[in-house]
Each structure stands twice: as C-alpha cells, then as structure tokens.
mmCIF file of C-alpha atoms and ligand atoms in Angstrom:
data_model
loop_
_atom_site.group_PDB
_atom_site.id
_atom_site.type_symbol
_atom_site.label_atom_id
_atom_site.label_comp_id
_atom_site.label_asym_id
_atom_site.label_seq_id
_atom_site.Cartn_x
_atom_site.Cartn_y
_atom_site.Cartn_z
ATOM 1 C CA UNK O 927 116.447 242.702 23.702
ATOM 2 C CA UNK O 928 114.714 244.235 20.118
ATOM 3 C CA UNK O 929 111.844 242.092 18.737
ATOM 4 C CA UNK O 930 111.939 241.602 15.303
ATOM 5 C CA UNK O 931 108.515 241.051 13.206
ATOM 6 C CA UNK O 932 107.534 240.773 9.651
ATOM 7 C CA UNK O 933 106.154 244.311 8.134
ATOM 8 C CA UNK O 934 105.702 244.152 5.150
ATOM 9 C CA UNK O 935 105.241 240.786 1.925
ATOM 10 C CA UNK O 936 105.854 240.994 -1.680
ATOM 11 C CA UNK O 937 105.499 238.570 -4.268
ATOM 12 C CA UNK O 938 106.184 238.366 -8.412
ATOM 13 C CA UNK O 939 105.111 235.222 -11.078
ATOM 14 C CA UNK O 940 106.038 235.054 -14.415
ATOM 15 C CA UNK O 941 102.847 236.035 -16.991
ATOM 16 C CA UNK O 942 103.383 232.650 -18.726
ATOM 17 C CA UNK O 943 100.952 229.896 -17.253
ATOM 18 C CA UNK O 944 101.813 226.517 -18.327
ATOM 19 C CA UNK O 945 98.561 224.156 -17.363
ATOM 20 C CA UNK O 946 98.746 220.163 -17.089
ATOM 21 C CA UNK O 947 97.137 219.794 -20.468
ATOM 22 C CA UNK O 948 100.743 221.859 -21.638
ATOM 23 C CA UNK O 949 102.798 219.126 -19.910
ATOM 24 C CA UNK O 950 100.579 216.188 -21.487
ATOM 25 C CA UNK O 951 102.073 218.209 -25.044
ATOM 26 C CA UNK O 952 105.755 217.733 -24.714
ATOM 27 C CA UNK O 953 105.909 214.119 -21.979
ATOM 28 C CA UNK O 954 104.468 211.129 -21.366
ATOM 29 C CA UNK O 955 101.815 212.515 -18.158
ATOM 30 C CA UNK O 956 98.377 213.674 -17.847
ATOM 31 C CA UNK O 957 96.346 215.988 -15.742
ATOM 32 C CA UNK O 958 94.607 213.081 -13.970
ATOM 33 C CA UNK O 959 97.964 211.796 -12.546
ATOM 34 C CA UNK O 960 99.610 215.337 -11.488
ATOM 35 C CA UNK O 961 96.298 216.241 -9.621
ATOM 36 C CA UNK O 962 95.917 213.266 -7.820
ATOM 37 C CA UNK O 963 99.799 212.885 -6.611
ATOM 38 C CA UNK O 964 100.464 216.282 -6.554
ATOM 39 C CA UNK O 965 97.709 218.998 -6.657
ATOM 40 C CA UNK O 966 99.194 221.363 -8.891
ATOM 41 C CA UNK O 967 96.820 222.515 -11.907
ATOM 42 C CA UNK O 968 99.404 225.231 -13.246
ATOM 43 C CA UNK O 969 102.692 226.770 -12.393
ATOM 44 C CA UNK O 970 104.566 229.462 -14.068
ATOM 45 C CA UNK O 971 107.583 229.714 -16.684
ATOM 46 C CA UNK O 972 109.629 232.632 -17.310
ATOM 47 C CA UNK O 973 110.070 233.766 -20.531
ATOM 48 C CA UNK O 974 112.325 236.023 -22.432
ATOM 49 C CA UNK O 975 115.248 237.928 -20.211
ATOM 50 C CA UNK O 976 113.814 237.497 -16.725
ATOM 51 C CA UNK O 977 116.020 236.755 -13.848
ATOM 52 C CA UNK O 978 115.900 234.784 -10.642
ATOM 53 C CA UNK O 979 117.245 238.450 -9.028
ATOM 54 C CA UNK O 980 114.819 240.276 -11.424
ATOM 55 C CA UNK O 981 111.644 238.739 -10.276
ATOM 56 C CA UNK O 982 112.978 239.165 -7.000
ATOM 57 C CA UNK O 983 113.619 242.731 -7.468
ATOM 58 C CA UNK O 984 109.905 242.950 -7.931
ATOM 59 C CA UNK O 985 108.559 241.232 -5.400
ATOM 60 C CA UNK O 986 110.818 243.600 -2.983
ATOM 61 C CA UNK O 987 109.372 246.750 -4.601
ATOM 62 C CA UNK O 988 105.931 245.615 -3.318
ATOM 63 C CA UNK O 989 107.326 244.373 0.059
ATOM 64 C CA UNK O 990 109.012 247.802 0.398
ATOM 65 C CA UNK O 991 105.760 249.426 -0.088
ATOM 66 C CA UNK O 992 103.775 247.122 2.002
ATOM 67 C CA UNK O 993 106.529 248.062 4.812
ATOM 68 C CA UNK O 994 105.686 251.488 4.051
ATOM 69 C CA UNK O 995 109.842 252.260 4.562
ATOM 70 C CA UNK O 996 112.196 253.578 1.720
ATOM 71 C CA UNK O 997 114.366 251.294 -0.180
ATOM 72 C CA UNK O 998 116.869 253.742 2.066
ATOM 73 C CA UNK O 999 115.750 251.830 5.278
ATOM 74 C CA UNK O 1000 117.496 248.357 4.165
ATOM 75 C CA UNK O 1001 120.510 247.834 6.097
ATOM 76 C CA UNK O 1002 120.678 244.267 5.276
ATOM 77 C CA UNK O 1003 119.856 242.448 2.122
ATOM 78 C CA UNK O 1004 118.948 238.224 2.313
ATOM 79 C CA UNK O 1005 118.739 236.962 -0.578
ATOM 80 C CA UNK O 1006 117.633 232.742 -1.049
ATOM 81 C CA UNK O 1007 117.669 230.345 -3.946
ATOM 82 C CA UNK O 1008 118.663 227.465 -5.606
ATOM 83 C CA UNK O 1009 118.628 228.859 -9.016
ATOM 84 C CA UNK O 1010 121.088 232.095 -9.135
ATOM 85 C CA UNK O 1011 121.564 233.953 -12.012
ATOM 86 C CA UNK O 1012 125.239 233.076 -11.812
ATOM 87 C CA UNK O 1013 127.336 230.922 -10.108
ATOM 88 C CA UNK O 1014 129.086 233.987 -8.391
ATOM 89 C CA UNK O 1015 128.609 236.227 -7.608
ATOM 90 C CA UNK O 1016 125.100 235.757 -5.937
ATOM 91 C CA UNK O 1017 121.807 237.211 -6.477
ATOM 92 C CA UNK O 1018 122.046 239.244 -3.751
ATOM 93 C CA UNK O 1019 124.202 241.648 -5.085
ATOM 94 C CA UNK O 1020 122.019 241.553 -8.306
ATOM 95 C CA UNK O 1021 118.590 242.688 -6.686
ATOM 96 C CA UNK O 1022 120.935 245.796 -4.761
ATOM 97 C CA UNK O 1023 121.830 246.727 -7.933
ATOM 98 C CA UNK O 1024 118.532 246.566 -9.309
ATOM 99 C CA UNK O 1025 116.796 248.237 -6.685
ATOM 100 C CA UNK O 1026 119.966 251.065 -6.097
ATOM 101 C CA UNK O 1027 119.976 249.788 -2.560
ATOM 102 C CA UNK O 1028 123.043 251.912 -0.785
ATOM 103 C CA UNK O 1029 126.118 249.558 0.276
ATOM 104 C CA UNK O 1030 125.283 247.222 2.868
ATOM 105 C CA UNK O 1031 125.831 243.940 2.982
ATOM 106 C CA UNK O 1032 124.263 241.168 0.849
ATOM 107 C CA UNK O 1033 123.958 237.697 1.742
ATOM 108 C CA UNK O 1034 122.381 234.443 -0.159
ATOM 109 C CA UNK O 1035 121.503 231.555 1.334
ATOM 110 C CA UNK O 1036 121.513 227.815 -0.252
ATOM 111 C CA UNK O 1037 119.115 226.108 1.527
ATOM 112 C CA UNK O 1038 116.146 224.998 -0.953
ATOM 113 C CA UNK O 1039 112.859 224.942 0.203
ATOM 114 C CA UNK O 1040 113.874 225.844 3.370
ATOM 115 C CA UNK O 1041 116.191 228.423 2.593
ATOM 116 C CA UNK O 1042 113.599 231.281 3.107
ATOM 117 C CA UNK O 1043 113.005 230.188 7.036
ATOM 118 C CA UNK O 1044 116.890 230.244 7.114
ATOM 119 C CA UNK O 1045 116.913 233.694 5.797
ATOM 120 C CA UNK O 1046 114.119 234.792 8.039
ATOM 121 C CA UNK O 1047 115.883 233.424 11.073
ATOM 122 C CA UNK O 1048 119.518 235.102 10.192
ATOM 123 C CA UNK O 1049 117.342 238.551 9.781
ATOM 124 C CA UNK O 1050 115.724 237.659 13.418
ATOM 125 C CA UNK O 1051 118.850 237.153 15.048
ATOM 126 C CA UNK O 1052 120.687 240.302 13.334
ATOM 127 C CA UNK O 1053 117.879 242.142 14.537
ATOM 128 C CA UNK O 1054 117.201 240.785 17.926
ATOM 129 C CA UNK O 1055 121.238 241.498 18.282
ATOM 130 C CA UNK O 1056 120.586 245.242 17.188
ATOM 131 C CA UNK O 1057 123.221 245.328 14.819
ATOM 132 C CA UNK O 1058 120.393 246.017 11.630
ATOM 133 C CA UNK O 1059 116.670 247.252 11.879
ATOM 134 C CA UNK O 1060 115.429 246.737 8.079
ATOM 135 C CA UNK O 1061 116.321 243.190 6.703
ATOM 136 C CA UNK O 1062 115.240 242.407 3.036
ATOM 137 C CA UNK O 1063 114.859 238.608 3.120
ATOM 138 C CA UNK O 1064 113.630 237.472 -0.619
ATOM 139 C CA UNK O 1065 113.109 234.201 -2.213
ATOM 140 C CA UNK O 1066 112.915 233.789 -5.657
ATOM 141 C CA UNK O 1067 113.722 231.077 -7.956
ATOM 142 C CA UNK O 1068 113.635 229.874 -11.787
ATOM 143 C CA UNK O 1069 113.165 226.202 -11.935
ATOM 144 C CA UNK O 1070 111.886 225.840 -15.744
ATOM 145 C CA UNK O 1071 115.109 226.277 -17.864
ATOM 146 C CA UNK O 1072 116.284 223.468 -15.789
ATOM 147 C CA UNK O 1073 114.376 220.907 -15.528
ATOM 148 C CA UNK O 1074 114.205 217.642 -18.146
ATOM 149 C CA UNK O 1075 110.537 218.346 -19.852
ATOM 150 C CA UNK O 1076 110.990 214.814 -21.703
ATOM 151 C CA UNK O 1077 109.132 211.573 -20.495
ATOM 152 C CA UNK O 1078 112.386 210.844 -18.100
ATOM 153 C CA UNK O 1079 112.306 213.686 -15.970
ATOM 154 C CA UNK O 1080 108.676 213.663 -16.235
ATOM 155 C CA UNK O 1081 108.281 212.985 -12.158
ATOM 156 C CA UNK O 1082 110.548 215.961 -11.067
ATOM 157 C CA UNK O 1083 109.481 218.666 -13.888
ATOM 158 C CA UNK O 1084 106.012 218.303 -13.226
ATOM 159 C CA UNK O 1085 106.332 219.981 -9.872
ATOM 160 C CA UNK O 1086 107.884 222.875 -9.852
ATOM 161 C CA UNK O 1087 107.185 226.052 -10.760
ATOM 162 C CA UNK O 1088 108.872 229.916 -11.191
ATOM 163 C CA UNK O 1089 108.034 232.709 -9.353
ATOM 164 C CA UNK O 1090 109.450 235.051 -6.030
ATOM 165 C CA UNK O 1091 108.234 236.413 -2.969
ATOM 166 C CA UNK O 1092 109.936 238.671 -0.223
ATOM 167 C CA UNK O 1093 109.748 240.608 3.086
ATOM 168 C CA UNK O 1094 111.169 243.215 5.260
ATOM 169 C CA UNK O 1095 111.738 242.006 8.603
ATOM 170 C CA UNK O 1096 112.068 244.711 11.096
ATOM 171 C CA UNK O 1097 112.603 245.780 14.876
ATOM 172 C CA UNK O 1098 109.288 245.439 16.300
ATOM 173 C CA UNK O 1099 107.760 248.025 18.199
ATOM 174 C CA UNK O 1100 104.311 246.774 19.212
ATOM 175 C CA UNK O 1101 103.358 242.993 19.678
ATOM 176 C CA UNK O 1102 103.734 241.680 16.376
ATOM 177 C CA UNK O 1103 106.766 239.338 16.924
ATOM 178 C CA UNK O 1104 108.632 236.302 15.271
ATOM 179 C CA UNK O 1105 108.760 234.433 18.527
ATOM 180 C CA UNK O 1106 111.438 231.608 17.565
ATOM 181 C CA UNK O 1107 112.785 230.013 14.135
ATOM 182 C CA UNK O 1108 114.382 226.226 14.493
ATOM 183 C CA UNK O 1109 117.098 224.843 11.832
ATOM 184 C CA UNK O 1110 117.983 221.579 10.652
ATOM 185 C CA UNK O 1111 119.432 219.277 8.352
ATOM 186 C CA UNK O 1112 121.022 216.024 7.401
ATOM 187 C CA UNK O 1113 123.420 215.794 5.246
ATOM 188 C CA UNK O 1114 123.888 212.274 4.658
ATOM 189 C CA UNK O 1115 120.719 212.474 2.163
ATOM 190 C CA UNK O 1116 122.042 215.454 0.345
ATOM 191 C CA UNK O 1117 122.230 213.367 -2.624
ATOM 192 C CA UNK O 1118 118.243 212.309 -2.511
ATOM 193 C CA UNK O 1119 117.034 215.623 -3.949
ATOM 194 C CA UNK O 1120 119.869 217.503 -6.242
ATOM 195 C CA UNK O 1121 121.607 219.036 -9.338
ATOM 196 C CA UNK O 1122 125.071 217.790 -9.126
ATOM 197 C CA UNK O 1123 126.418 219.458 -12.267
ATOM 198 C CA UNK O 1124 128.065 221.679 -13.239
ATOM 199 C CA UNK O 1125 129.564 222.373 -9.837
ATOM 200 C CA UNK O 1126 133.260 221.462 -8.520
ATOM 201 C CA UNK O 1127 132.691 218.214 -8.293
ATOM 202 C CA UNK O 1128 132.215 217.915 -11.851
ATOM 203 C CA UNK O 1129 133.170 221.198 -13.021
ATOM 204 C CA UNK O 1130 133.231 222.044 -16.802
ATOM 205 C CA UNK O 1131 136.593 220.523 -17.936
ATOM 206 C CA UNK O 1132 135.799 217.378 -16.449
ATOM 207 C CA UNK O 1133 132.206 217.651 -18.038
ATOM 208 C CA UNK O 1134 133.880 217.844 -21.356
ATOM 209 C CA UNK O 1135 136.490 214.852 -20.509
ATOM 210 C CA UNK O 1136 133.752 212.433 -19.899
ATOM 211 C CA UNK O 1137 130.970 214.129 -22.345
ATOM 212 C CA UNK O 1138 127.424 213.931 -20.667
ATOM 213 C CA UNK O 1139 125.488 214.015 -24.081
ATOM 214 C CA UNK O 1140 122.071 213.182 -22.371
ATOM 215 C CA UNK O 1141 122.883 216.058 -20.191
ATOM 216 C CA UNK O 1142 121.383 213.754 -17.335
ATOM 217 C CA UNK O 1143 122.848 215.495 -14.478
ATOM 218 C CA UNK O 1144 122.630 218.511 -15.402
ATOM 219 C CA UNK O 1145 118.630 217.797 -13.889
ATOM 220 C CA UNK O 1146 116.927 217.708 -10.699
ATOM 221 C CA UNK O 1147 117.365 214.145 -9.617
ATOM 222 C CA UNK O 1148 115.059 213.235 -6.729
ATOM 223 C CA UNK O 1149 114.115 209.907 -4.972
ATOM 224 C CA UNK O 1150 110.093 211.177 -4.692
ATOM 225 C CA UNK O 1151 108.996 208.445 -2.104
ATOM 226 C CA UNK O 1152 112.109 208.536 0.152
ATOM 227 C CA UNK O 1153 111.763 212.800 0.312
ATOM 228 C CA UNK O 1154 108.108 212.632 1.044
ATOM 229 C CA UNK O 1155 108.224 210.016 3.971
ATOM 230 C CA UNK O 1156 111.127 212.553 5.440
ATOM 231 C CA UNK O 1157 108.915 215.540 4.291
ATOM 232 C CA UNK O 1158 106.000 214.255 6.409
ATOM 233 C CA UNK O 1159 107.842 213.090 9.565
ATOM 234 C CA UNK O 1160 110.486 216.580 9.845
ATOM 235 C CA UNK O 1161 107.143 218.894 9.112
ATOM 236 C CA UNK O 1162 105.571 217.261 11.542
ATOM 237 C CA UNK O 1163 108.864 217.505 14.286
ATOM 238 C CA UNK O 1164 109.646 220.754 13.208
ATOM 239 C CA UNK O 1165 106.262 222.141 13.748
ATOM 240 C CA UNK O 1166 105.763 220.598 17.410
ATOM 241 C CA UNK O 1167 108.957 221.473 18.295
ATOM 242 C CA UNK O 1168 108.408 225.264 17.542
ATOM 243 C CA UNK O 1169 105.073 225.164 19.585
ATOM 244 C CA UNK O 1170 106.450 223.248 22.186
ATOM 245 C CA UNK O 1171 109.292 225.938 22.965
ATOM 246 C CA UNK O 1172 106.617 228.719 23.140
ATOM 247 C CA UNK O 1173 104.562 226.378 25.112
ATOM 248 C CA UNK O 1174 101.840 226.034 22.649
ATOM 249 C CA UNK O 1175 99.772 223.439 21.341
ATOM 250 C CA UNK O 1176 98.544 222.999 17.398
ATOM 251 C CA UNK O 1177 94.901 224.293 18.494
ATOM 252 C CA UNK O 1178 96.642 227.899 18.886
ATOM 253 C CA UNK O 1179 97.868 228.327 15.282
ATOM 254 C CA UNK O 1180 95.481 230.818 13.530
ATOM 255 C CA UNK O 1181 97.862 229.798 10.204
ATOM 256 C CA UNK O 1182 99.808 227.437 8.958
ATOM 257 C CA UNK O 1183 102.270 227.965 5.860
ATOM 258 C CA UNK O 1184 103.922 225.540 5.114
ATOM 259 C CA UNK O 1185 106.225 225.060 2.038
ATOM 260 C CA UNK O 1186 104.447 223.995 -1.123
ATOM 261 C CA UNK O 1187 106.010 220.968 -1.763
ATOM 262 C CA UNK O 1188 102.851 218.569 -2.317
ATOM 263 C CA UNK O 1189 99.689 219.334 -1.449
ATOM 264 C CA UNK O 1190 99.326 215.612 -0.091
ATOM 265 C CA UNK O 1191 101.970 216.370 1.961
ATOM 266 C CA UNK O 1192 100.138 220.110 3.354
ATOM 267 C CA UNK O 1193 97.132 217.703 4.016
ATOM 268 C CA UNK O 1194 99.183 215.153 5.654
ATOM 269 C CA UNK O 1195 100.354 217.574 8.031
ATOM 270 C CA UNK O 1196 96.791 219.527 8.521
ATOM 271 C CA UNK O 1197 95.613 215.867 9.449
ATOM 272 C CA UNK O 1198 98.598 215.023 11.665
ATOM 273 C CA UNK O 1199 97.940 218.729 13.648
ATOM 274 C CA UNK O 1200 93.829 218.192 13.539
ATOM 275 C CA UNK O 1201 93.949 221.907 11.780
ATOM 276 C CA UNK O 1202 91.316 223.279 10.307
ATOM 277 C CA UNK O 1203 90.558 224.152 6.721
ATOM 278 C CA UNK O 1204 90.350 227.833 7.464
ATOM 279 C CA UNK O 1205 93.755 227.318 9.743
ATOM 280 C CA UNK O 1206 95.688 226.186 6.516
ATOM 281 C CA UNK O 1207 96.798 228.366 3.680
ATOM 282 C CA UNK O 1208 97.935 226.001 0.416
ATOM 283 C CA UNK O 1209 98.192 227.655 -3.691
ATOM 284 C CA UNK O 1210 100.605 225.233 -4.667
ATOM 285 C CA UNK O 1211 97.413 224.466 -7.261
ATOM 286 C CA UNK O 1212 98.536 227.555 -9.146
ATOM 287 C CA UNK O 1213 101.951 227.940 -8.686
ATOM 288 C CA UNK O 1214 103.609 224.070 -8.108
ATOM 289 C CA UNK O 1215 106.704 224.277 -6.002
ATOM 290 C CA UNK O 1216 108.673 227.061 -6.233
ATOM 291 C CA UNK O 1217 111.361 226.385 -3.338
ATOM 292 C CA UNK O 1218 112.272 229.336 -1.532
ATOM 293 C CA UNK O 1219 109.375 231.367 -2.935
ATOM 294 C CA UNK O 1220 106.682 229.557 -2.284
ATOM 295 C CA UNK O 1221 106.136 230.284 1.917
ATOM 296 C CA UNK O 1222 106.537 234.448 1.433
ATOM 297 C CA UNK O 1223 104.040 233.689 -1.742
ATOM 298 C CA UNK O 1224 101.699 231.926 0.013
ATOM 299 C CA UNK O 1225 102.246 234.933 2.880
ATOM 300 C CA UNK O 1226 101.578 237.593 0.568
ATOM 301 C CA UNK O 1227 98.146 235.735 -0.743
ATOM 302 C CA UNK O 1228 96.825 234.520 2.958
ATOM 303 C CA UNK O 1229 97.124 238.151 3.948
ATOM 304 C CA UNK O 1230 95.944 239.650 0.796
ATOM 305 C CA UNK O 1231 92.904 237.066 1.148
ATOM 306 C CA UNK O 1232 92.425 238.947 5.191
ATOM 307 C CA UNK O 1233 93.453 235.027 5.857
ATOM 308 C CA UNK O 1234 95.735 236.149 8.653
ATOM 309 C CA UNK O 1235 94.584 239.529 10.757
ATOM 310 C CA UNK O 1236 96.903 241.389 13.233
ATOM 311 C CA UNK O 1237 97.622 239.086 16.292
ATOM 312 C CA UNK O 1238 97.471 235.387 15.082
ATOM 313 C CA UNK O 1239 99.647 232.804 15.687
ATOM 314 C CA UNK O 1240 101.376 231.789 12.290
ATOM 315 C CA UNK O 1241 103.592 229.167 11.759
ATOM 316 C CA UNK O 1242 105.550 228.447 8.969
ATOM 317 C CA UNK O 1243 107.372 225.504 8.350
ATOM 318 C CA UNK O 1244 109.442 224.238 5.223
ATOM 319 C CA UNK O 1245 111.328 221.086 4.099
ATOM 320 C CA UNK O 1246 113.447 220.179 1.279
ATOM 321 C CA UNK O 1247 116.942 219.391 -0.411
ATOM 322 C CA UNK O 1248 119.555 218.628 1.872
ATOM 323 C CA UNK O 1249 118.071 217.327 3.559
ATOM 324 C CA UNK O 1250 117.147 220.911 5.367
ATOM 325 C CA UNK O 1251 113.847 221.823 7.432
ATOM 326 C CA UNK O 1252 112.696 224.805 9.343
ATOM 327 C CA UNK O 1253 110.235 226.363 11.342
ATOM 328 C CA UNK O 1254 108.743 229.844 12.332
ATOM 329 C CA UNK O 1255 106.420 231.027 14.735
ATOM 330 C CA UNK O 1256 105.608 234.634 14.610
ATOM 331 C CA UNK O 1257 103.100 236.592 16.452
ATOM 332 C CA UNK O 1258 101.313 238.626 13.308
HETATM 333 N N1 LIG S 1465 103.050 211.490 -15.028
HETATM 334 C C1 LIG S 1465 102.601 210.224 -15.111
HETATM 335 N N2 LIG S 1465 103.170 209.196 -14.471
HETATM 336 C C2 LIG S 1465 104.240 209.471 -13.709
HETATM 337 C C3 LIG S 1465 104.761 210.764 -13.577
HETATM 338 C C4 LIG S 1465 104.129 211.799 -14.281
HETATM 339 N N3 LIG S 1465 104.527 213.063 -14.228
HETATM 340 N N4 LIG S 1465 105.818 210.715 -12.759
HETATM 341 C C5 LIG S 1465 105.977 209.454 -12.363
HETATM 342 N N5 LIG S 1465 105.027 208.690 -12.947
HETATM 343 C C6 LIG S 1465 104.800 207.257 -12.798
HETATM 344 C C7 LIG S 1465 106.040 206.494 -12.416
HETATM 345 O O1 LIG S 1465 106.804 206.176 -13.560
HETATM 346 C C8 LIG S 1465 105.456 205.268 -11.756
HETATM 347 O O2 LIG S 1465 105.045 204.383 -12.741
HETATM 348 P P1 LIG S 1465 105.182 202.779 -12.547
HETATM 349 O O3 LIG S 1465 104.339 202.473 -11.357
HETATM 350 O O4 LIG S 1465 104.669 202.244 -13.824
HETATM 351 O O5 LIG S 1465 106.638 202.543 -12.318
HETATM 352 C C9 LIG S 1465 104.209 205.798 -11.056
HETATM 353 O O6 LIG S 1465 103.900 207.040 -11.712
HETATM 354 C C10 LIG S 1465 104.376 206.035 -9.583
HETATM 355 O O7 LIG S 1465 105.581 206.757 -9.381
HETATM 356 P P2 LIG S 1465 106.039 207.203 -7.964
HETATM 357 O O8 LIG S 1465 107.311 207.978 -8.100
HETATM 358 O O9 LIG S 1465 106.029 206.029 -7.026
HETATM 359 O O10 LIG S 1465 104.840 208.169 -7.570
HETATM 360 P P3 LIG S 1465 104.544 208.866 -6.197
HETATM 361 O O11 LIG S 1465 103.185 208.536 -5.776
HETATM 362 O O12 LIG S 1465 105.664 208.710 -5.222
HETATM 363 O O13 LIG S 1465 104.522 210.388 -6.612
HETATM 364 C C11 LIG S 1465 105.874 212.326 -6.403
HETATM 365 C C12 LIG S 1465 105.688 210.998 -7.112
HETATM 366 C C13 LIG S 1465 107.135 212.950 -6.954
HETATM 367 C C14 LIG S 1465 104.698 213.219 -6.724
HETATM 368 C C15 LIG S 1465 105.972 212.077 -4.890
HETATM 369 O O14 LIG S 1465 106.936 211.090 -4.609
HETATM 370 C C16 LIG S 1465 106.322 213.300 -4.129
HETATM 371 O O15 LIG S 1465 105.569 214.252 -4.094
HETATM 372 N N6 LIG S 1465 107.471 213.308 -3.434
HETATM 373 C C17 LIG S 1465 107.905 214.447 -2.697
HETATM 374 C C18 LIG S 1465 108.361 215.471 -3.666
HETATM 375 C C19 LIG S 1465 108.693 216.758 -3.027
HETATM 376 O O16 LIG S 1465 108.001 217.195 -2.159
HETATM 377 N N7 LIG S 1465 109.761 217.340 -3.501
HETATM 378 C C20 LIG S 1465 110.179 218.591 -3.087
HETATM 379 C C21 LIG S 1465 110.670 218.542 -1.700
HETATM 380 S S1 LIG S 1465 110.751 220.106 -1.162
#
C-alpha cells in the first residue's frame, strides 16, 4: 500500500498586528487578563480586500515551493475553514482559481479547529488508496470581521486571530510517513461553540421577520469553561489513543502540535504527557487562535525554527467546535 507523508508547509498572516493594549481601546479587557487566561500577546486582522482563499492562496505558493513540485503536480485540492469567502461555493474552488490549478477536484471541509487533521487524514487515505499522489490540504481562516469587538463579546474576540497555513501531502517514497490520523466528534454540544446565523436555520428572510438589531447571533457564541474541560480531556484521549495504535508511549514524541486554542490548555496537555519544553511547539502568543490555520502555522515555524529534523515522531492533535477532535502521528 503507498505511504503518504507531508513534503512540503506554507503559511500567510495578515501585516496588521493588533496587540492587547489595541483591544483595551475599543472593550472593557486588559493585557493582564488575556495573558494570564489565554497567552496571546497579538494576533492578526486582515485589512482591505483580503480573502480567507487569498491568504490561503499564499500560503500554498510557499508550500508548493517547499514541496519543490509544480502547481501542475496537485491532483487534489483540500481546502478547511470556518470562515469562507462565500457561503457557496467554497474556498476551494477560489484558491484553484487563484493559483490556475488544472481541473481536479476541490473539496472543503467544516470542521473548525480540527478541520485541518480532517483534511490531512482525507489526503492520507486518497493517497494510501492510490487514487491521487499530490494533495493540497490548506487552512486558512478570517475570524476578525466577525467577531463582537464590544465589551459583550469581549471573552470570544479576544482569542482569535487571522491568518493561513498549508501543505502538500504526498506518496512517500522514503521513511517519512503519516503513520495514522483518528476522528471524532459529538454532536450533541454543537451548540457550545458556534455562529448560528445566517445559515438555514435562520436564513435571511426569517432574519428580517424577527429583526436581530443587536446582531447577537450573528457572533461566535461559546460556553469558555464547558469547551476547555472537553478541550483538555479529548486532547488528552486523542493523543494516547494515536500512540497507543502505533504502540508508542508520550516519551517517543520528538513534537507535539497541537491546535492553538489556549496556551493553558497546550500546557495542560504538556503536563498531562510529562513532555518537555523543547518537545512542545506553541505561537499562539503571536497569532491567538486561528482554527484551521493554526497546526500547519505552527508546522511551518517549528520546522523553520530546525524544531523538528527528518525522522521525529510528531504528533498533532486539535480540538474545537462541534464538538470535533483529531489526531496525527507522522513519521517526519
Ligand atoms: N477581559 C476581561 N475580563 C473578561 C474577559 C476579557 N476579555 N472575558 C471574560 N472576562 C471576565 C468574565 O466576565 C468573568 O467575570 P466575572 O467573574 O466578573 O463574571 C471573568 O472574566 C471570568 O470569566 P470566565 O469565562 O470564567 O474565564 P475563564 O477563566 O474561563 O477564561 C476563556 C475564559 C475563554 C479564556 C476560557 O474559558 C477558555 O480558554 N476556554 C476555551 C476556549 C477555547 O479554547 N476555544 C476554542 C476552542 S478550539
């Protein structure tokens, strides 16, 4: 059966740095608070026309080159976010056209934070099948337009952040391997962590029937305590049970990535797993939580820091909306 592996990581941010002390401007928080619960210092807006598939567009380019294949190579385009450009049809579609991929098929995924691992897995299976050889699996997402940057939303808006990150996931032909992905989720808390409008459910007709003048859902509503106890207990699960099936033990992971939801969270886990600091990758001090970005971000800046060197054991793990939570255990 083909391996797959990952060749090559690319990553894009917005210019636009918006610091703590530019929160404490326009809501009721302060540096001293977002530190301490969350460990972000800065994240970045967009500004002017940039896109969700733009920025991803760019963070391809790089992962192309860092591949060292042709844009021609792609058979398969992945494409994961929470914040489209559109609601149809998906970004997918949008990065092909930007980056005059030729006609194969484009796919985007809805899975949050975890909705890179679910690309990477679909690209792993498509390639351990042998139907592709070349997978373009991107995350990229724009959080800032919507989120509520007044004193009520104050607990969600602090967090997140903009930005994109992608990689080319190809048949392997040496020992660099993904050796297993694992899926979940659970939708009877779907509702914890969401945006429930405008969507069928209250689509735009019924929006204007019942007026929503505070445009309250509209936001990210999220119950913070109830998604970090989950967060802690399904990183933890999801991380075992990827060692377990390759009969490993937390002592053998050279890396771990996990998704930048809360750096208390990271150090929960890196505690839980007795993992050293130089076993650990976290930015989300610069960047805040930027969903499906943030693991292939953090990938591109362990690697570009020599943080991970040909042969290690990297895991990557994610959590988030849906709930959904993943794993990955790759053979660099
Ligand atoms: N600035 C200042 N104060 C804030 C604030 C902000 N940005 N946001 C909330 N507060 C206040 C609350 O109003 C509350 O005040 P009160 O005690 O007077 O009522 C107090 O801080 C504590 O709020 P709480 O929500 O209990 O804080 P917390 O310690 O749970 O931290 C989160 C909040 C959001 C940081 C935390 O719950 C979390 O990280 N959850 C997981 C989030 C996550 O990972 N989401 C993405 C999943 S992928």
């Amino acid at each position: 059966m083909p391996k797959s592996k990952i060749k090559g990581v690319g990553f894009y941010v917005p210019d636009k740095v918006i610091k703590n002390s530019d929160l404490e401007e326009i809501m009721d928080t302060s540096d001293e608070w977002i530190q301490e619960r969350t460990g972000i210092k800065e994240r970045r807006w967009v500004e002017g026309d940039l896109t969700t598939s733009l920025m991803g567009t760019y963070a391809s380019k790089i992962a192309i080159k860092n591949a060292k294949i042709s844009k021609n190579d792609i058979d398969f385009i992945i494409f994961a976010t929470l914040s489209p450009d559109y609601f149809f049809p998906g970004s997918g579609v949008l990065l092909q056209k930007n980056l005059q991929i030729k006609e194969v098929g484009a796919l985007d995924i809805r899975n949050q934070c975890s909705g890179f691992i679910y690309g990477l897995s679909v690209a792993d299976q498509y390639i351990k099948s042998g139907m592709y050889e070349n997978i373009l699996v991107v995350g990229s997402e724009i959080h800032s337009g919507g989120l509520d940057k007044s004193s009520r939303g104050r607990s969600v808006s602090v967090i997140f952040g903009d930005g994109a990150g992608a990689a080319i996931v190809s048949k392997s032909n040496d020992e660099s391997e993904i050796l297993s992905t694992h899926l979940h989720s659970e939708g009877k808390f779907a509702e914890e962590l969401a945006v429930i409008k405008p969507a069928t459910t209250f689509w735009i007709d019924k929006i204007i029937d019942d007026g929503d003048e505070d445009g309250e859902g509209f936001f990210p509503k999220m119950n913070g305590n109830f998604v970090f106890k989950n967060a802690v207990k399904r990183f933890e699960e999801v991380i075992f049970e990827s060692l377990n099936h390759n009969n490993y033990t937390s002592k053998d992971i050279d890396m771990l990535i996990t998704h930048q939801a809360n750096l208390r969270i990271s150090q929960y886990i890196q505690k839980k797993l007795n993992i050293d600091d130089n076993n650990i990758f976290n930015n989300i001090m610069s960047y805040g939580n930027t969903t499906a970005a943030s693991i292939p971000i953090a990938l591109y800046e362990a690697l570009k820091k020599n943080k991970i060197k040909r042969g290690d054991l990297v895991c990557l793990a994610a959590f988030g909306s849906g709930f959904t939570w993943a794993s990955a255990l790759i053979r660099w």
